[in-house]
Amino acid sequence: MKKINLLILLACALQACESTNKKQDSNSLLPSDSAAVCHNGSIPSRFASLVNQGDSLQRIQGKDEVEMVYIPGGLFRMGSDAFEDAKPIHEVRVSPFYMDAHEVTNAQYAAFVKATGYVTVAERPLDPKEFPGVDPAMLVPGSAVFAAPANVEGLQNHLQWWRYVPDANWRQPEGLGSSIVGKENHPVTQLAYQDAEAYAKWAGKRLPTEAEWEFAAKAGKHMNETYYWGNEKLEDGKWLANIYQGKFPLKNMKEDGYETTAPVKSYPANAYGLYDMEGNVWEWCSDFYRPDYYGESAKDNPKGPKDSYDPQEPGAVKRVQRGGSFLCNDEYCERYKAGSRGKGEVNSPTNNVGFRCVVDI
């Protein structure tokens, strides 16, 4: 069921939903920047031989013809003292793997859909049986889209800037009239978890665990810095990630050059050759989300808890999202910072969530 999408639909169309979310500071147990709020078995390898690119990075190319980089694996300290659900910081060891150099793009996803005929969650009809009491005429395919309001009364109610938009999907991320034409190299968005997983399986890959994701983001050289690249937000006056500048959610000043998504590889890569490990779009990870999981996490190749639990929405099934998005900012949501975690209801796509893939060695 599209639980979060339905909430937005009811709020906008029926005016019958009141948000119970409270503004969370950076020490909250509940991440405030996830798909709903701030916008949160191995596969057989089908890869060609290693290609030497003339540098120290080992790279391969997958079935989807996208560059992947070698992540050496090893022991690292995972988590952050700045976020309650990222505590305690704990030692984790991950095995080597390959990871997409950048987020999956619109062009990549279009090739997958052309090859398979796959229909995403946001494009599928809604079953009236799953939404008793709602006018069936209101149950049209669509998804959640960020829209800057003319004014805002506090930051407690995220429905002030999120709305359910009929016909919003990966092909037209903001609804009718929008398009990915000219944005083929932007990260694909408006995908539910199963949509990302389906692509990964088609490409002979899988979605990363959040331990793999964080290890790759830290690139073997960062430990306790504020950001995955260090402690300074800017480098020589230049932005290193696509996040929100200005007064959220009213006015994005676009100091980093972009109001919504940026083309992949718009900002410098990390030491492993990975792009956009902070900002641009949230990235689905394979782990179920629980805010208390780090206290019992396995040390070797943790894959997350057996099930999902979010005290904010106990009945929702959520997976971890990592890296933050173009909506992240220090005023409202800081979940793009190093070691932090996001979360997303698995059947609720938005226009600030995407993914990248990994493959086992």
Coordinates of C-alpha atoms in Angstrom, one line a residue:
M1 CA 0.0 0.0 0.0
K2 CA 1.2 3.5 -0.8
K3 CA 0.8 4.6 2.8
I4 CA 2.7 7.9 2.7
N5 CA 1.4 8.8 -0.8
L6 CA -2.1 8.2 0.5
L7 CA -1.5 10.5 3.5
I8 CA -0.4 13.3 1.1
L9 CA -3.4 12.6 -1.2
L10 CA -5.8 12.9 1.6
A11 CA -4.2 16.0 3.0
C12 CA -4.3 17.8 -0.4
A13 CA -7.5 16.5 -1.9
L14 CA -9.7 15.6 1.0
Q15 CA -8.1 17.8 3.7
A16 CA -8.5 14.9 6.1
C17 CA -5.0 14.2 7.2
E18 CA -3.0 16.1 9.8
S19 CA 0.7 15.4 10.2
T20 CA 1.8 14.2 13.6
N21 CA 5.5 14.6 12.7
K22 CA 7.4 17.0 14.9
K23 CA 10.4 18.9 13.9
Q24 CA 13.5 16.8 14.8
D25 CA 16.8 18.3 15.6
S26 CA 20.1 16.6 14.7
N27 CA 20.0 14.5 17.9
S28 CA 16.5 13.1 17.3
L29 CA 16.0 9.3 17.3
L30 CA 13.8 9.7 14.2
P31 CA 15.4 11.0 11.1
S32 CA 13.7 14.0 9.8
D33 CA 15.1 13.8 6.2
S34 CA 13.5 10.8 4.6
A35 CA 11.3 10.2 1.6
A36 CA 8.2 11.4 3.6
V37 CA 9.6 14.3 5.4
C38 CA 12.6 16.0 3.8
H39 CA 11.5 15.4 0.5
N40 CA 14.4 8.0 3.5
G41 CA 20.8 -14.0 -2.0
S42 CA 23.7 -12.7 -4.0
I43 CA 23.2 -12.2 -7.8
P44 CA 25.4 -14.1 -10.2
S45 CA 28.0 -11.8 -11.8
R46 CA 27.5 -10.9 -15.5
F47 CA 30.5 -8.6 -15.7
A48 CA 33.3 -8.2 -18.2
S49 CA 36.9 -8.5 -17.2
L50 CA 38.6 -5.7 -15.3
V51 CA 39.6 -2.7 -17.3
N52 CA 42.7 -0.8 -16.4
Q53 CA 41.9 2.9 -16.6
G54 CA 45.5 4.1 -16.1
D55 CA 45.1 5.0 -12.5
S56 CA 45.0 3.3 -9.1
L57 CA 41.3 2.6 -9.3
Q58 CA 40.1 -0.8 -10.6
R59 CA 37.0 -0.5 -12.7
I60 CA 34.5 -2.8 -14.5
Q61 CA 31.5 -2.4 -16.6
G62 CA 28.2 -4.1 -16.0
K63 CA 25.4 -5.3 -18.1
D64 CA 23.9 -1.8 -18.0
E65 CA 27.3 -0.6 -19.4
V66 CA 27.8 1.7 -16.4
E67 CA 31.3 2.1 -14.8
M68 CA 31.7 0.4 -11.5
V69 CA 34.7 1.0 -9.1
Y70 CA 36.4 -1.5 -6.9
I71 CA 35.8 -1.0 -3.1
P72 CA 38.5 -2.9 -1.2
G73 CA 36.6 -3.7 1.9
G74 CA 38.0 -3.7 5.4
L75 CA 37.4 -2.7 9.0
F76 CA 35.9 0.7 9.8
R77 CA 34.0 2.6 12.5
M78 CA 30.4 3.0 11.4
G79 CA 27.8 5.5 12.7
S80 CA 27.8 9.0 14.2
D81 CA 27.5 10.5 17.6
A82 CA 25.5 13.4 16.1
F83 CA 22.4 11.3 15.4
E84 CA 20.7 9.0 18.0
D85 CA 19.7 6.3 15.5
A86 CA 23.3 6.2 14.2
K87 CA 24.6 5.3 17.7
P88 CA 26.6 3.6 19.0
I89 CA 29.6 4.0 16.7
H90 CA 30.7 0.4 16.2
E91 CA 33.4 -1.5 14.3
V92 CA 32.2 -3.2 11.1
R93 CA 34.1 -5.2 8.5
V94 CA 32.9 -5.4 4.9
S95 CA 34.1 -7.7 2.1
P96 CA 35.4 -6.2 -1.2
F97 CA 32.7 -5.4 -3.8
Y98 CA 32.1 -3.2 -6.8
M99 CA 29.9 -0.1 -6.7
D100 CA 28.4 2.1 -9.4
A101 CA 30.5 5.2 -9.8
H102 CA 27.3 7.3 -9.8
E103 CA 23.6 7.1 -9.1
V104 CA 21.5 5.2 -11.7
T105 CA 20.4 7.7 -14.3
N106 CA 17.2 8.3 -16.2
A107 CA 18.8 7.0 -19.4
Q108 CA 19.9 3.8 -17.6
Y109 CA 16.4 3.2 -16.2
A110 CA 14.8 3.9 -19.6
A111 CA 17.0 1.2 -21.1
F112 CA 15.8 -1.3 -18.4
V113 CA 12.1 -0.4 -18.9
K114 CA 12.6 -0.8 -22.7
A115 CA 14.2 -4.2 -22.3
T116 CA 11.7 -5.6 -19.8
G117 CA 8.4 -3.6 -20.0
Y118 CA 8.6 -3.0 -16.3
V119 CA 6.0 -0.7 -14.7
T120 CA 6.9 1.2 -11.6
V121 CA 4.8 1.5 -8.5
A122 CA 4.0 5.1 -9.2
E123 CA 2.6 4.1 -12.6
R124 CA 0.3 1.3 -11.3
P125 CA -3.4 1.8 -10.6
L126 CA -4.4 2.0 -6.9
D127 CA -6.7 -0.7 -5.7
P128 CA -9.9 0.8 -4.0
K129 CA -10.0 -2.2 -1.7
E130 CA -6.8 -1.0 -0.1
F131 CA -8.2 2.5 0.6
P132 CA -11.7 2.0 2.1
G133 CA -13.8 5.1 2.4
V134 CA -11.8 7.0 -0.3
D135 CA -13.6 8.1 -3.5
P136 CA -12.2 5.8 -6.2
A137 CA -12.0 8.7 -8.5
M138 CA -9.2 10.1 -6.3
L139 CA -7.2 6.9 -6.4
V140 CA -5.1 7.7 -9.5
P141 CA -1.5 6.7 -10.1
G142 CA 1.0 9.3 -9.0
S143 CA 3.6 10.1 -6.4
A144 CA 4.9 12.7 -4.0
V145 CA 6.5 15.9 -5.3
F146 CA 8.3 18.7 -3.4
A147 CA 6.7 22.1 -4.0
A148 CA 8.0 25.3 -2.4
P149 CA 5.1 27.0 -0.6
A150 CA 4.4 30.7 -0.7
N151 CA 4.7 30.8 3.1
V152 CA 5.1 28.3 5.9
E153 CA 3.9 28.1 9.4
G154 CA 6.7 26.4 11.2
L155 CA 8.5 23.2 10.1
Q156 CA 6.4 20.7 12.0
N157 CA 4.1 19.8 9.1
H158 CA 5.9 18.5 6.1
L159 CA 2.6 18.4 4.1
Q160 CA 3.1 22.2 3.6
W161 CA 5.7 21.4 1.0
W162 CA 5.0 17.8 -0.1
R163 CA 2.0 17.1 -2.3
Y164 CA 0.6 14.0 -4.1
V165 CA 0.7 14.7 -7.8
P166 CA -1.3 12.5 -10.2
D167 CA 0.8 11.0 -13.0
A168 CA 4.1 11.9 -11.3
N169 CA 6.5 9.1 -12.0
W170 CA 10.1 8.5 -13.2
R171 CA 9.2 9.6 -16.7
Q172 CA 7.7 12.9 -15.5
P173 CA 9.0 13.4 -12.0
E174 CA 6.9 16.5 -11.2
G175 CA 3.8 15.3 -12.9
L176 CA 2.2 16.2 -16.3
G177 CA 4.2 18.8 -18.1
S178 CA 7.5 17.7 -16.6
S179 CA 9.9 15.5 -18.5
I180 CA 13.3 13.8 -18.3
V181 CA 14.1 14.9 -21.9
G182 CA 17.4 16.7 -21.6
K183 CA 17.9 15.2 -18.2
E184 CA 19.0 11.7 -19.3
N185 CA 22.2 12.1 -17.2
H186 CA 20.3 13.1 -14.1
P187 CA 19.6 10.4 -11.4
V188 CA 16.3 8.7 -11.9
T189 CA 13.8 9.4 -9.1
Q190 CA 10.2 8.5 -8.2
L191 CA 11.1 4.9 -7.6
A192 CA 9.8 2.7 -4.8
Y193 CA 12.2 0.2 -3.2
Q194 CA 11.0 -2.7 -5.4
D195 CA 11.5 -0.5 -8.5
A196 CA 15.2 -0.1 -7.6
E197 CA 15.6 -3.7 -6.7
A198 CA 14.1 -4.9 -10.0
Y199 CA 16.6 -2.8 -12.0
A200 CA 19.5 -4.2 -9.9
K201 CA 18.5 -7.8 -10.6
W202 CA 18.1 -7.1 -14.3
A203 CA 21.6 -5.6 -14.4
G204 CA 23.0 -8.6 -12.5
K205 CA 23.6 -6.5 -9.4
R206 CA 22.0 -5.8 -6.1
L207 CA 21.4 -2.8 -3.8
P208 CA 24.1 -2.1 -1.2
T209 CA 23.8 -2.7 2.5
E210 CA 24.1 0.5 4.5
A211 CA 27.4 -0.8 5.9
E212 CA 28.8 -1.1 2.4
W213 CA 27.4 2.3 1.4
E214 CA 29.0 4.1 4.4
F215 CA 32.3 2.3 4.0
A216 CA 32.4 3.4 0.3
A217 CA 31.4 6.9 1.2
K218 CA 34.2 7.2 3.7
A219 CA 36.6 6.0 1.1
G220 CA 39.2 4.6 3.5
K221 CA 40.3 8.1 4.6
H222 CA 37.6 9.6 6.8
M223 CA 36.7 8.8 10.4
N224 CA 34.9 11.5 12.5
E225 CA 34.6 14.4 10.0
T226 CA 31.3 16.2 9.6
Y227 CA 31.1 15.4 5.9
Y228 CA 32.3 12.4 4.0
W229 CA 35.0 14.6 2.4
G230 CA 36.1 16.4 5.6
N231 CA 35.1 19.1 8.0
E232 CA 34.6 22.1 5.7
K233 CA 31.4 22.4 3.7
L234 CA 33.0 24.4 0.9
E235 CA 36.4 23.9 -0.8
D236 CA 37.9 27.1 -2.2
G237 CA 34.5 28.6 -2.1
K238 CA 32.9 25.8 -4.2
W239 CA 30.1 23.5 -3.1
L240 CA 31.0 19.8 -3.0
A241 CA 27.5 18.4 -3.1
N242 CA 24.0 19.3 -4.3
I243 CA 22.0 20.3 -1.2
Y244 CA 19.6 23.1 -0.3
Q245 CA 20.9 26.7 0.2
G246 CA 18.5 29.4 1.4
K247 CA 15.5 29.5 3.7
F248 CA 13.9 26.0 3.6
P249 CA 11.4 25.3 2.2
L250 CA 10.6 28.7 0.7
K251 CA 13.6 29.7 -1.5
N252 CA 16.5 27.6 -2.8
M253 CA 19.3 30.0 -3.6
K254 CA 20.9 27.4 -5.9
E255 CA 24.4 28.4 -4.8
D256 CA 25.6 24.9 -5.8
G257 CA 24.1 25.5 -9.3
Y258 CA 20.9 23.4 -9.1
E259 CA 17.5 23.6 -7.6
T260 CA 16.5 20.0 -7.9
T261 CA 18.7 17.1 -9.2
A262 CA 22.1 17.7 -10.8
P263 CA 23.6 15.6 -13.6
V264 CA 25.7 12.8 -12.2
K265 CA 29.4 13.6 -11.8
S266 CA 28.7 17.3 -11.3
Y267 CA 30.8 17.4 -8.2
P268 CA 34.2 15.9 -7.3
A269 CA 34.5 12.2 -6.8
N270 CA 35.8 10.7 -3.5
A271 CA 39.0 8.8 -3.1
Y272 CA 37.4 5.6 -4.5
G273 CA 36.1 7.4 -7.5
L274 CA 32.4 7.6 -6.4
Y275 CA 30.3 10.6 -7.1
D276 CA 27.4 12.2 -5.2
M277 CA 27.7 10.2 -2.0
E278 CA 26.2 13.2 -0.3
G279 CA 23.3 15.2 -1.6
N280 CA 21.6 15.0 -5.0
V281 CA 19.2 12.1 -4.3
W282 CA 18.7 9.7 -1.4
E283 CA 19.8 6.2 -2.3
W284 CA 17.9 3.0 -1.3
C285 CA 19.9 0.5 0.7
S286 CA 18.8 -3.1 1.2
D287 CA 18.6 -3.0 5.0
F288 CA 15.3 -2.8 6.9
Y289 CA 15.2 0.3 9.1
R290 CA 15.2 0.2 12.9
P291 CA 16.5 3.1 14.9
D292 CA 18.0 0.8 17.5
Y293 CA 19.8 -1.7 15.2
Y294 CA 23.3 -0.5 15.7
G295 CA 23.3 -1.7 19.3
E296 CA 23.1 -5.3 18.0
S297 CA 24.6 -5.1 14.6
A298 CA 26.8 -8.0 13.4
K299 CA 30.5 -7.0 13.0
D300 CA 31.1 -8.8 9.7
N301 CA 29.1 -7.8 6.6
P302 CA 26.0 -6.7 8.5
K303 CA 22.8 -6.9 6.4
G304 CA 20.4 -5.1 8.8
P305 CA 17.7 -6.3 11.1
K306 CA 15.2 -9.0 10.1
D307 CA 12.3 -6.7 10.0
S308 CA 11.4 -3.0 10.0
Y309 CA 10.2 -0.8 12.9
D310 CA 9.9 3.0 13.0
P311 CA 8.3 4.4 16.2
Q312 CA 7.0 7.3 14.2
E313 CA 5.0 5.0 11.9
P314 CA 4.9 1.5 13.6
G315 CA 2.8 -0.1 10.8
A316 CA 5.0 1.0 7.9
V317 CA 7.7 -1.1 6.3
K318 CA 10.8 1.0 5.8
R319 CA 14.2 0.5 4.3
V320 CA 17.3 2.6 4.9
Q321 CA 18.2 5.4 2.6
R322 CA 21.6 7.0 2.6
G323 CA 23.4 10.2 1.4
G324 CA 20.7 12.9 1.6
S325 CA 19.3 14.9 -1.3
F326 CA 19.0 18.3 -2.9
L327 CA 16.5 19.1 -0.1
C328 CA 18.9 18.6 2.7
N329 CA 20.0 21.7 4.7
D330 CA 21.3 22.6 8.1
E331 CA 18.1 24.4 9.1
Y332 CA 15.7 21.5 8.9
C333 CA 17.4 18.2 8.0
E334 CA 21.0 17.3 8.3
R335 CA 20.9 13.7 7.3
Y336 CA 23.3 14.2 4.4
K337 CA 26.2 14.4 6.9
A338 CA 28.7 11.6 7.5
G339 CA 27.3 8.6 9.4
S340 CA 23.7 9.7 9.4
R341 CA 20.8 7.5 8.3
G342 CA 17.6 8.1 6.3
K343 CA 14.5 5.9 5.9
G344 CA 11.7 5.4 3.5
E345 CA 8.4 3.6 3.3
V346 CA 9.1 0.9 0.7
N347 CA 6.1 1.8 -1.6
S348 CA 6.3 5.6 -1.4
P349 CA 8.5 7.0 -4.2
T350 CA 9.3 10.7 -4.3
N351 CA 11.2 13.1 -6.6
N352 CA 14.3 13.2 -4.3
V353 CA 15.0 9.4 -4.0
G354 CA 17.1 7.2 -6.3
F355 CA 19.7 4.5 -6.0
R356 CA 23.0 3.0 -7.1
C357 CA 24.0 -0.7 -7.3
V358 CA 26.8 -3.0 -6.2
V359 CA 28.0 -6.4 -7.2
D360 CA 29.8 -9.1 -5.2
I361 CA 33.3 -10.2 -6.1

